[in-house]
XYZ file of C-alpha atoms in Angstrom:
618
model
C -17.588 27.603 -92.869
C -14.322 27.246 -90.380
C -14.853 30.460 -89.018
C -18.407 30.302 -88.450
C -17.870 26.625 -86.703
C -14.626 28.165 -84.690
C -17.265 31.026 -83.399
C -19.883 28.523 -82.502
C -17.182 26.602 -80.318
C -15.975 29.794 -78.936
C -19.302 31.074 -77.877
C -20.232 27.240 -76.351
C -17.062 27.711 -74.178
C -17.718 30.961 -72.898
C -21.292 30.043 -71.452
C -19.665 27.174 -69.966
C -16.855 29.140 -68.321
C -19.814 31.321 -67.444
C -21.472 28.878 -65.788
C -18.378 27.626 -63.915
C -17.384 31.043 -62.812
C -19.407 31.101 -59.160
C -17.990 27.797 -58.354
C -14.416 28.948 -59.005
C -14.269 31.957 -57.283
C -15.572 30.066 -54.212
C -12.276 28.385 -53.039
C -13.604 26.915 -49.658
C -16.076 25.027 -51.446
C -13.347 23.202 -53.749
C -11.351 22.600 -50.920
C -14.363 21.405 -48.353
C -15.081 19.124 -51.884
C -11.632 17.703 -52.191
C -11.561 17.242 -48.221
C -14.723 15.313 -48.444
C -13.642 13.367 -51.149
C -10.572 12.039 -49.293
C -12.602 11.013 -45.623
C -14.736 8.862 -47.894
C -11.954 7.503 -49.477
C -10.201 6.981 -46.211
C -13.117 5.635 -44.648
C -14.109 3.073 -47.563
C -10.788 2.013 -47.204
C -10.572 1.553 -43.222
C -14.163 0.543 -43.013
C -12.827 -3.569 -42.522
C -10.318 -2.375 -40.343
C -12.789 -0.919 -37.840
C -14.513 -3.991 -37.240
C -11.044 -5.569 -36.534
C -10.104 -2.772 -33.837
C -12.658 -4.139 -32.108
C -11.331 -7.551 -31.457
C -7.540 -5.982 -31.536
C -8.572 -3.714 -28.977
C -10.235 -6.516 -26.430
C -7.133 -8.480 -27.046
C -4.894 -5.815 -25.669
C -7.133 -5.095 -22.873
C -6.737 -8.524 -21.399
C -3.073 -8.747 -22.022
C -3.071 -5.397 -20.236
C -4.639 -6.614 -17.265
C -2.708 -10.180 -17.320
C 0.192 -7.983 -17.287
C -0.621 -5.514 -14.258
C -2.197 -8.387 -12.033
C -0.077 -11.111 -13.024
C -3.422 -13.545 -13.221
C -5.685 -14.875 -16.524
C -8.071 -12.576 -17.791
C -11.367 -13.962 -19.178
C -14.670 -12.161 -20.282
C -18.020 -13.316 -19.904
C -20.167 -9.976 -20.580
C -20.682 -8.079 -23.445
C -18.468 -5.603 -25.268
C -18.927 -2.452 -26.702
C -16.029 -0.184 -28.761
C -16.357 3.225 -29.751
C -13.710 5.117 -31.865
C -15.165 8.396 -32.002
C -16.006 10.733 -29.562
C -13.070 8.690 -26.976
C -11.597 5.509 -28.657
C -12.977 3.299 -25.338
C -13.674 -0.368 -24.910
C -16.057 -1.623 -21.941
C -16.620 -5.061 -21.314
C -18.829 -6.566 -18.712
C -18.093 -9.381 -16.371
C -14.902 -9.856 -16.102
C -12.913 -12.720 -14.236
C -9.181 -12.655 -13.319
C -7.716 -15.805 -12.678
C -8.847 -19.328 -11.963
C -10.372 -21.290 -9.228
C -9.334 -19.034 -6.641
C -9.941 -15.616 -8.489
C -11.776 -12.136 -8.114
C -14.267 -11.011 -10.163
C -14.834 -7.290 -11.703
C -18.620 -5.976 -12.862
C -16.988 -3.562 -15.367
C -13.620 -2.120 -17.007
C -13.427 0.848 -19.146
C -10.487 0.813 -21.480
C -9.448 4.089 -22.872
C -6.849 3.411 -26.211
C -4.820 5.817 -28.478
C -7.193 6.677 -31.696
C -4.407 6.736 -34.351
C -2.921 3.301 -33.058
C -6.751 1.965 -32.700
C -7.540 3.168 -35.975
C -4.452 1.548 -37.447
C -5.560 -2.011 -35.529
C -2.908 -1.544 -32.915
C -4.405 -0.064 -30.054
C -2.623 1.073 -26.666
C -4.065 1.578 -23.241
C -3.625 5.270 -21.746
C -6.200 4.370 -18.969
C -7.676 1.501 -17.750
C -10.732 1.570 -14.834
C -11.816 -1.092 -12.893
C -15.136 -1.061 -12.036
C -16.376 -2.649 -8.662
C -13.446 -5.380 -8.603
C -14.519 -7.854 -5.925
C -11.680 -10.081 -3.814
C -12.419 -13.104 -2.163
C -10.774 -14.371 0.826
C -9.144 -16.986 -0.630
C -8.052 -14.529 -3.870
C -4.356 -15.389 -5.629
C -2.892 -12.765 -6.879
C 0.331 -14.154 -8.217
C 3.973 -12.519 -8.102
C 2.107 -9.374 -7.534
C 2.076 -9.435 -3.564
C 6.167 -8.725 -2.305
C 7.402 -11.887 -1.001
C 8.510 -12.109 2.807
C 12.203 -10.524 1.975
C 13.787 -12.702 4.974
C 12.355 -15.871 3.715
C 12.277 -15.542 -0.039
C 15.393 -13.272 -0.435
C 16.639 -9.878 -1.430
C 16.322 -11.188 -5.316
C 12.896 -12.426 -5.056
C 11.951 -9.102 -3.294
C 13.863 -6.608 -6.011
C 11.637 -8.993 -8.863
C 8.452 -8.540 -7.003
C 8.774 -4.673 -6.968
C 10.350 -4.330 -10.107
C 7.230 -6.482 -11.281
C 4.887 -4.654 -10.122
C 6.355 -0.870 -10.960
C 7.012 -1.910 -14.174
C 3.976 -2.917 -14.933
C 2.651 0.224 -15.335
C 4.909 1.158 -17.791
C 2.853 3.081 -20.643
C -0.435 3.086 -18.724
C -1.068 6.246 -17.932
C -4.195 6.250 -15.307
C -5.133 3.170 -13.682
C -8.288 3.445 -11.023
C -10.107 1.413 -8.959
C -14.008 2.179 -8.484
C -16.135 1.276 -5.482
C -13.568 -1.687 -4.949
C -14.163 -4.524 -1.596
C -12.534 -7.230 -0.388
C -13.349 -9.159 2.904
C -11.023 -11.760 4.151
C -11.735 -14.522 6.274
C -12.193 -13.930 9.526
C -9.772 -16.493 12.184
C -11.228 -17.575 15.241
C -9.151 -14.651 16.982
C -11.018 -12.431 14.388
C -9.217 -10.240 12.361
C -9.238 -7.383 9.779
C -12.971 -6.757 8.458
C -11.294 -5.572 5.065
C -11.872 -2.628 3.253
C -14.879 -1.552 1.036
C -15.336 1.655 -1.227
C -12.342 1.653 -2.480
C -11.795 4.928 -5.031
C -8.176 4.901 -6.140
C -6.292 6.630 -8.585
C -2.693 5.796 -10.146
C -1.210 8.406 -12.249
C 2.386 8.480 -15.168
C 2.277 11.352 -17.045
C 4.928 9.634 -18.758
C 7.479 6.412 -19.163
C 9.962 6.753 -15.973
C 8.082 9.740 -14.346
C 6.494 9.615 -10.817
C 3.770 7.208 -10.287
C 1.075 9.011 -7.944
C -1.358 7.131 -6.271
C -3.948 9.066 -4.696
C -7.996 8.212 -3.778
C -9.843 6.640 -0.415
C -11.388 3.360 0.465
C -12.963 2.092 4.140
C -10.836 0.484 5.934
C -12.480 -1.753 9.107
C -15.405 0.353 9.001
C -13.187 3.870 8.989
C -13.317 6.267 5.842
C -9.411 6.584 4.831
C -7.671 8.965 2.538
C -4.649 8.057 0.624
C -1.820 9.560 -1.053
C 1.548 8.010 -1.717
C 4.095 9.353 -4.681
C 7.268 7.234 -6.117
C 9.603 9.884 -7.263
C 11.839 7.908 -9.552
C 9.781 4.271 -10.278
C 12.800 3.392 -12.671
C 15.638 4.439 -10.474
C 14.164 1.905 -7.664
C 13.669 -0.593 -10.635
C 17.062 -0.451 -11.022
C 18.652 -0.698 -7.463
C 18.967 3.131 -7.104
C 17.450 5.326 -4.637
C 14.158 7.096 -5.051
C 12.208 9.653 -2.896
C 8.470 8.025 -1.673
C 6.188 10.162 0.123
C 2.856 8.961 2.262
C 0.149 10.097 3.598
C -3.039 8.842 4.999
C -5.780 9.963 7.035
C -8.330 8.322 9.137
C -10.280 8.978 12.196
C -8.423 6.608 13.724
C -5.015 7.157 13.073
C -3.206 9.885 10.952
C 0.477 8.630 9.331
C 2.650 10.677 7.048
C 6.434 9.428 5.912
C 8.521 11.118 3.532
C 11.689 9.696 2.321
C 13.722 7.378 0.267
C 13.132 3.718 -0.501
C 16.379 1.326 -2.330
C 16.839 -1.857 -3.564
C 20.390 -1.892 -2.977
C 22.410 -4.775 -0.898
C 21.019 -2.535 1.989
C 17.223 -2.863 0.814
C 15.198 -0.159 2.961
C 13.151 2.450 3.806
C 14.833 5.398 5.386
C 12.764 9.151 6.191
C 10.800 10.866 8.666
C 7.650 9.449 9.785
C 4.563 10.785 11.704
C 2.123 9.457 13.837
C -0.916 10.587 15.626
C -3.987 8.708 16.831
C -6.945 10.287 19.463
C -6.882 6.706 21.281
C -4.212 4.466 21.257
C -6.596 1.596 21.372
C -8.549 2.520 18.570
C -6.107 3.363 16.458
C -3.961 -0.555 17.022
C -7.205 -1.820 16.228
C -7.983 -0.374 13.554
C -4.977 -1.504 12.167
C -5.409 -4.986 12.523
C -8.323 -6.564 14.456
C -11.466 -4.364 15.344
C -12.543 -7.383 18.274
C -8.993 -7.241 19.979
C -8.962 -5.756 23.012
C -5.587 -3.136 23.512
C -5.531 -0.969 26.416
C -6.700 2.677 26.140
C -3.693 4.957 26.763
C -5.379 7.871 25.050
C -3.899 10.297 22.791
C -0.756 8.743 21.056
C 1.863 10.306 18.746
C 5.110 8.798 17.441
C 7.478 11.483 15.886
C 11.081 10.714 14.247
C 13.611 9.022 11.550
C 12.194 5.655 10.659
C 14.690 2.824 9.200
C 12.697 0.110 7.751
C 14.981 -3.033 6.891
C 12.952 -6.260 5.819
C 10.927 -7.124 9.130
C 12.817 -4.882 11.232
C 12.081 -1.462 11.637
C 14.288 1.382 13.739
C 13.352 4.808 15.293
C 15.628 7.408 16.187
C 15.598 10.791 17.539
C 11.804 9.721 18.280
C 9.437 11.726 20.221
C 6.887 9.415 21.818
C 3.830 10.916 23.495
C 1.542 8.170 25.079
C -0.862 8.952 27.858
C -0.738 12.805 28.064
C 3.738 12.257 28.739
C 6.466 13.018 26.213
C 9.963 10.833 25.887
C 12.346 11.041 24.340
C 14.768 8.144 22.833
C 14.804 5.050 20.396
C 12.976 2.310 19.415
C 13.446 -1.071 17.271
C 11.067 -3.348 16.371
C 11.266 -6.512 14.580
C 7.720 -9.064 12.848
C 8.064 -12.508 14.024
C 6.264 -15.483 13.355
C 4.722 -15.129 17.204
C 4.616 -12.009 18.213
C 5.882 -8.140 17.149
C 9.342 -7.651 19.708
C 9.695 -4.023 20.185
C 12.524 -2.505 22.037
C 14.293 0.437 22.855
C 14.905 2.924 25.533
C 12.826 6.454 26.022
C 13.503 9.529 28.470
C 10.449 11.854 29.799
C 10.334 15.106 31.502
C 7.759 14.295 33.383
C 5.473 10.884 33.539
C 2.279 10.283 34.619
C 1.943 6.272 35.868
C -1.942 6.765 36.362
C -3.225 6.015 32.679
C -1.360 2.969 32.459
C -2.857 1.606 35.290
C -6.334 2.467 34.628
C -5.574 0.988 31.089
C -4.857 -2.598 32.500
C -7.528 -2.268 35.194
C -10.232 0.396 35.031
C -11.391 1.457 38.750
C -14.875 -0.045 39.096
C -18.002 3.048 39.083
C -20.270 0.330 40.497
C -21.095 -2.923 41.696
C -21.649 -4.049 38.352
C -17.664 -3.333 37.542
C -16.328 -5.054 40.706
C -17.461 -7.437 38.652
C -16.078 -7.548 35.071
C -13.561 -9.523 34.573
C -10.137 -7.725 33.861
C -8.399 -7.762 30.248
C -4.369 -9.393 30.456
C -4.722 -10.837 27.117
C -2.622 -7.855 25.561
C 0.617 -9.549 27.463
C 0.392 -12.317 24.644
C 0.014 -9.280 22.007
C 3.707 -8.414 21.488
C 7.027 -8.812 23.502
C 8.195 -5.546 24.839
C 11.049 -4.296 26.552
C 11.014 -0.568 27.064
C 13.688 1.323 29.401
C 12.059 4.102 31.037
C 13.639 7.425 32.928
C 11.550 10.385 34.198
C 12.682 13.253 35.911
C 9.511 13.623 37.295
C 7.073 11.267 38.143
C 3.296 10.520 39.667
C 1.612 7.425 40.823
C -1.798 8.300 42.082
C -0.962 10.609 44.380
C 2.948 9.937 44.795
C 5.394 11.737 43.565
C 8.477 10.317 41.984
C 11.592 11.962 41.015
C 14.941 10.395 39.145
C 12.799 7.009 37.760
C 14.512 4.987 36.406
C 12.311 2.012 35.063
C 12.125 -1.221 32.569
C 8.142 -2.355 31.056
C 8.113 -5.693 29.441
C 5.544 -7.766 27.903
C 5.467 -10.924 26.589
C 4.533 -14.672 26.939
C 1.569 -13.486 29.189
C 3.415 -11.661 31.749
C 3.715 -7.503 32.211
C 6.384 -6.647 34.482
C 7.676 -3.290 35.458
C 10.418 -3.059 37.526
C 11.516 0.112 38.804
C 15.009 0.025 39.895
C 15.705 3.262 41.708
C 13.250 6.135 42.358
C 13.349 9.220 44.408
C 10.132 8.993 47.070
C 9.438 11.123 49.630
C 12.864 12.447 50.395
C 14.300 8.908 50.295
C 14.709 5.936 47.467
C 12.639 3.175 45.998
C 12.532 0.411 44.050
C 9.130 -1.863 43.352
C 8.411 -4.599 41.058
C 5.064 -5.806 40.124
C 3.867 -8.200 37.806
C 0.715 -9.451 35.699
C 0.522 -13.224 34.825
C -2.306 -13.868 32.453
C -0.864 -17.293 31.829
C -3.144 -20.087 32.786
C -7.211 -19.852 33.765
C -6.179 -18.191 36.638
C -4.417 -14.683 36.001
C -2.540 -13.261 38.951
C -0.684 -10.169 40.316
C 2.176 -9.567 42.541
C 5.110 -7.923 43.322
C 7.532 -6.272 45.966
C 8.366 -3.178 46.749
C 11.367 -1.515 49.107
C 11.633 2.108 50.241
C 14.562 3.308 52.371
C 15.128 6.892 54.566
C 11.424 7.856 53.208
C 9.705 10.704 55.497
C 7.099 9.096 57.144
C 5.437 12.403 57.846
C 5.403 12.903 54.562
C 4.118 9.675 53.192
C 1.187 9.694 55.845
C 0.235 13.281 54.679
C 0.520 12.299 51.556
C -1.743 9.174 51.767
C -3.976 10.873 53.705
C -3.581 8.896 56.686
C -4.708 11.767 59.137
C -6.003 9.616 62.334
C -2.758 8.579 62.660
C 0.421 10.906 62.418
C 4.015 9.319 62.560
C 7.064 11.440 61.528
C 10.039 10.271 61.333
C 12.720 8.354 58.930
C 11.451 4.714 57.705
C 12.624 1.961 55.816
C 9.783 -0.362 54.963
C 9.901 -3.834 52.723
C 5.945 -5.037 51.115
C 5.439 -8.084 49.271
C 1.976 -8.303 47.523
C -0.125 -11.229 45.769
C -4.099 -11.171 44.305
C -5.972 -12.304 41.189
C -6.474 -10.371 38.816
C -9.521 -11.940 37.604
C -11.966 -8.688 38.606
C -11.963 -6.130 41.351
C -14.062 -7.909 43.535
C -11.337 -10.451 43.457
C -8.587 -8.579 44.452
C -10.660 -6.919 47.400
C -11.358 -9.811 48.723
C -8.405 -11.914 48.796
C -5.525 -10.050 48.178
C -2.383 -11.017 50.495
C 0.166 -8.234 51.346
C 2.867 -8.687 54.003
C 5.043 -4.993 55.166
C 7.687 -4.551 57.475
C 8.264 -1.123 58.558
C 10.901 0.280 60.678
C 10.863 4.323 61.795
C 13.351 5.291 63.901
C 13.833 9.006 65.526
C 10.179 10.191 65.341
C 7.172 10.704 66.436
C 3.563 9.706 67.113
C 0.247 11.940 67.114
C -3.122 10.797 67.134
C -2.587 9.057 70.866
C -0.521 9.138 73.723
C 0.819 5.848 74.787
C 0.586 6.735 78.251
C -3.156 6.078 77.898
C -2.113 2.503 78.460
C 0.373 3.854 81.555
C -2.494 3.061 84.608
C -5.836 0.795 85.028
C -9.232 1.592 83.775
C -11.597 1.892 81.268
C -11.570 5.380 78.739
C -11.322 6.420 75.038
C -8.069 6.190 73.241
C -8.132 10.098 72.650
C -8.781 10.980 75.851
C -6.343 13.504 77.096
C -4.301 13.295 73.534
C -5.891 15.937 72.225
C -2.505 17.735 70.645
C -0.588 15.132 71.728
C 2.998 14.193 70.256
C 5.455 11.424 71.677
C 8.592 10.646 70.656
C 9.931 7.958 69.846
C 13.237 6.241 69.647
C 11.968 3.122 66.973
C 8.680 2.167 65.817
C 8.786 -1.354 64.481
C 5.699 -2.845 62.761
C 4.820 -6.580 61.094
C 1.735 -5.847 59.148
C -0.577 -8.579 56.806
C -3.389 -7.919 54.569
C -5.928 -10.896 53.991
C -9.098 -8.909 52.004
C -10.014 -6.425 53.835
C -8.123 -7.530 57.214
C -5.068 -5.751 58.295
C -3.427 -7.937 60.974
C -1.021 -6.275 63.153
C 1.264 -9.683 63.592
C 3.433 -6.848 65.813
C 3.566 -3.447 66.847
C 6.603 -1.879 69.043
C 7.193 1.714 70.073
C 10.156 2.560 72.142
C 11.357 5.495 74.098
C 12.731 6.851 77.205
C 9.235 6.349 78.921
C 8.527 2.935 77.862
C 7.697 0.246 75.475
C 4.477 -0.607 73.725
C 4.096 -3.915 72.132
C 0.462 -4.581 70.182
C -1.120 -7.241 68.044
C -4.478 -7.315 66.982
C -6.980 -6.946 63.727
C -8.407 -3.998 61.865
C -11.334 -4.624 59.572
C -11.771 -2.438 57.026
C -15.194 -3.016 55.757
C -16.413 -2.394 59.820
C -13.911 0.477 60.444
C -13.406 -2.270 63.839
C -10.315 -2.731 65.589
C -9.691 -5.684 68.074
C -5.849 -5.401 69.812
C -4.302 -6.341 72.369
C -1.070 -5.438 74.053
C 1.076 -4.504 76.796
C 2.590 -1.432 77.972
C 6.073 -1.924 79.851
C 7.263 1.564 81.727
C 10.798 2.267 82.417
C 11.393 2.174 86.032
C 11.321 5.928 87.459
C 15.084 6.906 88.359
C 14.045 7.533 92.160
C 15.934 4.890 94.929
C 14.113 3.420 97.990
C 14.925 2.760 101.378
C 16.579 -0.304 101.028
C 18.798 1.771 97.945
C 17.043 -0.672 94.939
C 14.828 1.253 92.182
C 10.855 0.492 92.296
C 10.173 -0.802 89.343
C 6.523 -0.419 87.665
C 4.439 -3.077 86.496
C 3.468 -3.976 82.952
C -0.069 -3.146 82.258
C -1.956 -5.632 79.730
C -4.688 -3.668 77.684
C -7.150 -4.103 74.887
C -8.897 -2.394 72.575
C -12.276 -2.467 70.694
C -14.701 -0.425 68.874
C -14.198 2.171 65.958
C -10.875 3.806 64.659
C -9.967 6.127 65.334
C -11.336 6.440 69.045
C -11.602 2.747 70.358
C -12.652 1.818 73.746
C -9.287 1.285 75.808
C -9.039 -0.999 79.179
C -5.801 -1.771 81.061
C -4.994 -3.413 84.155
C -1.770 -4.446 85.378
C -0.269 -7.723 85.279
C 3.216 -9.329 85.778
C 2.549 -11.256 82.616
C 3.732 -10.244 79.496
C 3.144 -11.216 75.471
């Protein structure tokens, strides 16, 4: 009986091992089974903590953002978590701070999976979808203080508060961000809109990168910027920065080192290059000011930036189609930017700058509009020029030496010493915008200058007088428009010319009575002269001849008159007094001649000339 129960066992057991058999010798099966077995146990077991993560995770989104903007964080939208595929949170509606706050359609929170899962979840990226700043916007300690107001602390805080902030956030980014600020009566910066910006860490204490592009007053820009050592500036230490941003407007790169050391600054080589120096100033801060157009600008050299005061050395300064050569400082005041500093040029050309201030008119229409001198209240500027070379109009200038300042609504430049047509110079003219009534004037000096020259060179060709001059101008006009300075501009000369000569007439056309043309018979004609003295006035487009002399061993001409320059008319008068001829008579006394009165009228340059004698004189 035992053995036939122990075989019945034995063969019960075998079928079952039988059975079994396929299963065992399947190994990946068992171990898929045991795998399974332990993700349902793990997820029976985590399966409250999920819906926890949820709230956990929201939590540490807000404190995240209360954190990096320094404001309180409140949601109004809905919220969705995910764990798997991407542990992500995205809530809707969002609102960061009170009362005076900024509002964000969307942020999409991306978290750590093992710390979510656990129901401690950490930001690696946070996105901030459409964030929308008022005007009126706080944004706490996160803006950097004014350093000379609130102090070197305050300002080491405010940057350590806002690098450090991003301590264990990986990627921060801004999506199709805007803010407009209020607009002053002056106007001001339209804001910037479209704003696509990217922050990078790839770790605690690495570089932060910040890279993307926005619109800035109506310009597409393109932004990169790197922090080389976030922690070392943190700290008070050095660390390098790099810039860069592009713009039609205006293209700036810097790269360098930044501390917050006793010496807090900004020290490196900086870049910058604009197509229009108007365009690119306002594009910077107000779109409706109104700058003059220089043209093409570029600013090349070392850049110290100290609080509000900023220096530039070894700069290279091209403005206007000219290159110099120097240093510059420039300080932000409560009024007005002061800028400062002293540049050297090759060669400059004076015409841009002129046309900048006031454009020649093309038409009636532009005698007419009014002239810009508002830009004299736009900074305070005292620039020391020297050229080597030099051109106004159609004047050359050698050896200038020259000071530009603006400021209080007054541009000056005074040129101390110039080379000018083989002799020296020195001019000063100045633009007062102060007042409803904005005026111009100046004086002006040249000494030894070759009249031949100068004549040539104004194209004074009716008229020839060589010769070496000295010759003192004061000038005065509004500068309201064109048409105003045409018409009643006021200009006083005095020119003396001594040991030349005169072509274009021949004063002995006024020698003997009668009626003829001025040219007649000075065809080719050239008289010397001993001194030519002249008292000129300008009164619009009337040049009054107060006194005209011309000496020399034949004579002496003396003339006053009026020459209109709309009418090309000339009315003078005058008197021509001969030397008495060197020949005795009979009762051994010299004959002298008689002076002869003349006028003349009709067009320059060939006037109708009468003379008749007369004992009289002026």
């Amino acid at each position: 009986m035992a053995s036939e129960a122990y075989l019945t066992w034995r063969e019960a057991l075998s079928g079952r091992m039988r059975r079994l058999m396929p299963f065992i010798q399947r190994p990946r099966l068992v171990v898929s089974g045991i795998v399974l077995l332990v993700v349902l146990a793990a997820a029976i077991a985590f399966v409250p903590k999920l819906s926890l993560s949820q709230s956990a995770a929201k939590a540490t989104v807000i404190a995240r953002l209360e954190t990096l903007i320094g404001q309180n964080v409140s949601i109004d939208g809905p919220i969705r978590f995910s764990l798997l595929p991407r542990t992500r949170l995205v809530v809707e509606r969002v609102r960061i701070g009170r009362g005076n706050g900024f509002d964000i359609d969307q942020i999409v929170a991306d978290l750590d999976p093992l710390d979510a899962l656990w129901g401690q979840p950490r930001l690696s990226r946070l996105v901030l979808i459409r964030p929308a700043l008022r005007p009126d916007s706080a944004f706490g300690d996160i803006a950097l203080a004014d350093p000379d107001s609130a102090g070197l602390a305050r300002l080491r805080e405010a940057v350590g508060n806002v690098l450090g902030r991003m301590k264990g956030l990986q990627i921060f980014e801004i999506r199709d961000g805007v803010y407009r600020p209020a607009l002053s009566d002056t106007g001001g910066p339209s804001g910037f809109s479209n704003a696509n910006l990217t922050v990078t860490q790839s770790s605690e204490g690495a570089a932060i990168n910040l890279s993307g592009s926005f619109i800035w007053n109506g310009q597409p820009t393109d932004l990169d910027m790197k922090i080389a050592s976030p922690e070392a500036l943190i700290a008070g230490e050095e660390s390098g920065i790099e810039f860069h941003m592009q713009a039609p407007p205006l293209e700036a790169g810097f790269s360098g080192t930044a501390s917050l050391m006793e010496n807090t600054g900004i020290t490196g080589h900086i870049k910058l290059a604009s197509s229009s120096f108007s365009r690119g100033i306002e594009w910077i801060g107000n779109p409706n000011g109104r700058v003059p157009d220089l043209g093409a600008v570029a600013i090349d050299g070392d850049l110290l930036l100290r609080g509000r005061s900023a220096n530039l050395a070894n700069v290279a300064l091209t403005i206007a189609g000219s290159t110099g050569r120097g240093a510059l400082e420039a300080k932000l005041t409560d009024a007005a930017p002061v800028v400062a500093g002293t540049l050297a040029f090759d060669r400059l050309d004076l015409d841009p700058f002129g046309r900048s201030i006031a454009p020649l008119p093309k038409d009636l229409i532009d005698m007419e509009r009014p002239l810009d001198v508002s830009f004299a209240d736009a900074v305070n500027l005292d620039i020391r020029l020297s050229a080597g070379q030099a051109s106004l109009g159609r004047i050359p200038l050698s050896d200038v030496a020259a000071v530009v300042t603006l400021g209080d609504g007054i541009a000056k430049i005074d040129v101390g010493d110039a080379a000018v047509f083989g002799g020296r110079g020195q001019a000063v003219l100045n633009l007062d915008g102060r007042g409803m009534h904005p005026l111009v004037y100046g004086t002006a000096a040249l000494t030894d200058v070759d009249t031949a020259q100068m004549f040539q060179t104004l194209s004074a060709d009716s008229l020839i007088v060589s010769g070496k001059s000295n010759i003192t101008a004061t000038l005065e006009a509004p500068a309201k428009d064109w048409a105003s300075i045409i018409r009643d501009i006021d200009c006083d000369a005095r020119i003396k010319v001594r040991d030349g000569a005169v072509a274009g007439f021949d004063p002995q056309v006024f020698a003997k009575p009668g009626a003829r043309r001025l040219m007649d018979g000075s065809i080719g004609a050239k008289v010397p002269f001993d001194r030519l003295n002249a008292e000129v006035s300008m009164r619009g487009s009337r040049l009054r001849l107060r006194e005209v002399t011309i000496a020399n061993d034949s004579g002496v001409l003396n003339a006053w008159g009026d020459y209109y320059a709309q009418t090309n008319a000339v009315a003078i008068r005058g008197t021509y007094d001969a030397n008495p001829p060197q020949t005795a008579s009979t009762t051994s006394e010299f004959t002298a001649a008689k002076p002869v009165r003349f006028t003349m009228h009709g067009q320059w340059p060939d006037p109708d000339v009468e003379t008749e004698p007369s004992d009289e004189t002026k």
